[in-house]
Amino acid sequence: MCLAIPGRVSEIFESHGALMGKVNFGGITKTVCLEYVPDIQVGEYTIVHVGFALNRIDEESARQSLKLFQELGVLHEELGEDEGAPDEIRE
Amino acid sequence: MNFENWNCPLPLQDYPSIVIGHGGGGKLSAELIEHLFLPAFRNTVLENLGDSSVVAALAGRLAFSTDSFVVKPLFFPGGSIGDLAVNGTVNDLAMSGAKPLYLSAGFIVEEGFSMSSLARIVQRMAEAAERAGVQVITGDTKVVERGHGDGCYINTAGIGVLADGLHIGPALAQPGDVVILSGSIGDHGMAIMSVRESLEFETTIESDCAALNGLVADMLDASPEIHVLRDPTRGGVASSLNEIAAQSKVGIAIDETKIPVKPEVAAACELLGMDPIYVANEGKLLAIVAAHAAEAILARMQAHPLGSGARVIGTVTASHPGMLVAKTGIGGTRVIPMQIGEQLPRIC
Amino acid sequence: MKYVNEFRDGAIAQRMAAEIRKIVTRPWAIMEVCGGQTHSIIRNGIDQLLPEEIELIHGPGCPVCVTPLEVIDKALAIAALPNVIFCSFGDMLRVPGSSKDLFRVKSEGGDVRIVYSPLDAVALARANPGKEVVFFGIGFETTAPPNAMAVSIARKQGLTNFSMLVSHVLVPPAIEAIMNSPLNRVQAFLAAGHVCSVMGYWQYPPLAERFHAPIVVTGFEPLDVLEGIRRAVTLLEAGEAKADNAYERVVSFEGNQPAQKMLEDVFEVTDRAWRGIGSIPKSGWRLSAAYRAFDAEEKFQVSGIETKESALCRAGEVLQGALKPNQCAAFGKECTPRNPLGATMVSSEGACAAYYNYGRFITLEKSAEACPVP
């Protein structure tokens, strides 16, 4: 149900009447059906499951998520907080 | 002999494909030996064409190993069944610390198999043998009916000599020993996957197929305190370490973050839902060595072309005997069990 | 790999776990619905980083595990037929039917092939006009659009030798069934991220409200799972029963419209029996009337199938989170990955297999102390 991996679209073409593309995953390339992401552009990232692109990856959103994760807990560390620290210090 | 611009010698020209007669022991067999096998393997022992091949007695203990090769496809990125047939048996001998010397080569060829494909396979074997410093001194060919034999199967058996005082084996790991891996894992298995029907993908991943006897010789020169050597072929590092843990009755603990995996191999494993630790390797080894000798051995490995990526990946412990345990990338712990059958691609 | 490795950062994971420890004040039981999430949790040891107050209950989101026994037996019967090329994802090869599995059928002469995509099966049908090619179409809503497209393409190409054995299952009815069950202990859900990338998560706010349980759309990498848990705990601690999306880079509220359109065309909702759980109304998809010609169940009248489930197997209770795998009497004894009694021990994401393979029948914490890894 779940093994979908992110890859970068490197080529878009048509084959047997279906919108297809080449997607690059960390250096390997697979031919993937792009019918469900008809507006995707070369250079964009998409999530691929059993040979089908299911959605575009929102790269800005990914960056923001990572930034949030990186910041989680860092403030507490920097302030040398322990378990009982008051909530006001949290930003 | 270079088969690149090979022109089929006159007697073989009549046979672009192998026929039943080539395995029959008669004229066709003789032509195959004379025009294909002999020129490729080129050594005086083989050229005697005796029913058995005779060599001088060896000083020291004999190491003896056999393996059969049924890989499909026969030619894959970075190698072929021919390379595997030589390197596989050379490596089995090297893993006991022996110096590999002689190989036998038995072929089971399918009727209709292309003569030039057979020539290519034999050429690769000859080149591999030369690189490994071994000789193919006896062999056999049988031909089976069309529909059997998958093109070509090969069995090789090998003899090597083991110096006195060397005791290396899977039951000899001891708590406190260090586990060293010679380089990146999963290259061979994923190279094969990349050309498997219905799973194929475009990649530059190549099999790491290579003879490891030179590397082993250097390691033994650095220190004799090597307790276990194992090349993690089918079943990968996971299976090898599990077997060693069971046979030595010890536990083995590794750190996943220390195991080198090429980015493309990692990506291919992600695509197919496979774990690199179970994927086959054909040019890597695991060494379990005494802790105080680890640094010296590691340095020698890293100085050798086939060991440049060598890393310490774990230790042997008296805890959880028979079990392989790993620290995960996020600091958790998981047990890595023996796999059941072949690892299959998954979608879930 | 981009958008994979960053979300596996060990240092960040430890800090996120610490963050969760800070906000939790009492015990909570959270169910991760998707088997892929279960696999990630156990394989990476995510649950080991969490505070003791948090119990992760493993859900039934393992399509391999819940495919009805009858369907497995039908697959085995079809695969054994001469002139059939039976194509399947690798996951299904070792799932036990009443008496054997697809691997056995293969060894007995059946032409069983592992494929990566349903389009590979369509390609095989094109390349082998003299054979009947059957594809085993299992999965949740993530796999349904690819399977639907394969059937659609087969129809467009006028292939008469291609058919699909369909056994799709839907997540929201499963969540309802779990919450309605008297055995239920689940207080919040981590919804299946890739299912939601297709379907959106508009179905969840009413469910969250009705059952007073937060539902957080969650991804699969360690940082994604930890974030899903963090948001769920935050909502639980605040007493807020809302739906939330912790997998924003891939999931939107409405989901993928072209995919949903194709699903409406190719499939229709049906009641579905879930192996180990029983029948859940309107919880599955089958091919719609327009595509009935591609339905393998219609094409191959494989009747006279008597299903027989192991008496010892308690997969159903495991799937509903009522039983942990290592609490089952047969776990590790009569039932192992080598000799599975039920599907949860076969599938790589089944809870029983995950527990067995990742060693949850020994005290791992003790071993981690005893053997510090260099």
PDB file of C-alpha atoms in Angstrom, chain A residues 1-5 22 25-31 48-50, chain B residues 199-203 205 263-264 267-268 270-271 273 346-348:
ATOM      1  CA  MET A   1       0.000   0.000   0.000  1.00  0.00           C
ATOM      2  CA  CYS A   2       2.792   2.225   0.825  1.00  0.00           C
ATOM      3  CA  LEU A   3       6.095   1.864  -0.905  1.00  0.00           C
ATOM      4  CA  ALA A   4       6.181   5.074  -2.903  1.00  0.00           C
ATOM      5  CA  ILE A   5       9.506   6.777  -3.431  1.00  0.00           C
ATOM      6  CA  LYS A  22      11.585   8.841 -17.151  1.00  0.00           C
ATOM      7  CA  PHE A  25      15.731   8.056  -8.263  1.00  0.00           C
ATOM      8  CA  GLY A  26      19.128   8.814  -6.784  1.00  0.00           C
ATOM      9  CA  GLY A  27      20.933   7.849  -9.988  1.00  0.00           C
ATOM     10  CA  ILE A  28      18.745   5.054 -11.312  1.00  0.00           C
ATOM     11  CA  THR A  29      16.086   5.694 -13.921  1.00  0.00           C
ATOM     12  CA  LYS A  30      12.743   4.013 -14.398  1.00  0.00           C
ATOM     13  CA  THR A  31      10.029   4.540 -16.978  1.00  0.00           C
ATOM     14  CA  VAL A  48       6.112   6.928  -7.493  1.00  0.00           C
ATOM     15  CA  HIS A  49       4.272   3.720  -6.568  1.00  0.00           C
ATOM     16  CA  VAL A  50       4.346   0.562  -8.726  1.00  0.00           C
TER      17      VAL A  50
ATOM     18  CA  LEU B 199      11.774  -5.361 -12.824  1.00  0.00           C
ATOM     19  CA  GLU B 200      14.408  -3.756 -15.013  1.00  0.00           C
ATOM     20  CA  PHE B 201      15.620  -0.182 -14.572  1.00  0.00           C
ATOM     21  CA  GLU B 202      18.304   1.992 -16.143  1.00  0.00           C
ATOM     22  CA  THR B 203      21.443   2.280 -14.105  1.00  0.00           C
ATOM     23  CA  ILE B 205      25.323  -0.239 -11.229  1.00  0.00           C
ATOM     24  CA  PRO B 263      23.825   5.685  -3.558  1.00  0.00           C
ATOM     25  CA  GLU B 264      22.550   4.008  -6.716  1.00  0.00           C
ATOM     26  CA  ALA B 267      18.105   3.840  -4.571  1.00  0.00           C
ATOM     27  CA  ALA B 268      17.514   0.572  -6.425  1.00  0.00           C
ATOM     28  CA  GLU B 270      14.308   1.578  -2.206  1.00  0.00           C
ATOM     29  CA  LEU B 271      12.601   1.178  -5.578  1.00  0.00           C
ATOM     30  CA  GLY B 273      11.576  -2.543  -1.425  1.00  0.00           C
ATOM     31  CA  ARG B 346       7.714  -5.700  -2.534  1.00  0.00           C
ATOM     32  CA  ILE B 347       5.215  -2.871  -2.981  1.00  0.00           C
ATOM     33  CA  CYS B 348       3.820  -2.618   0.528  1.00  0.00           C
TER      34      CYS B 348
END
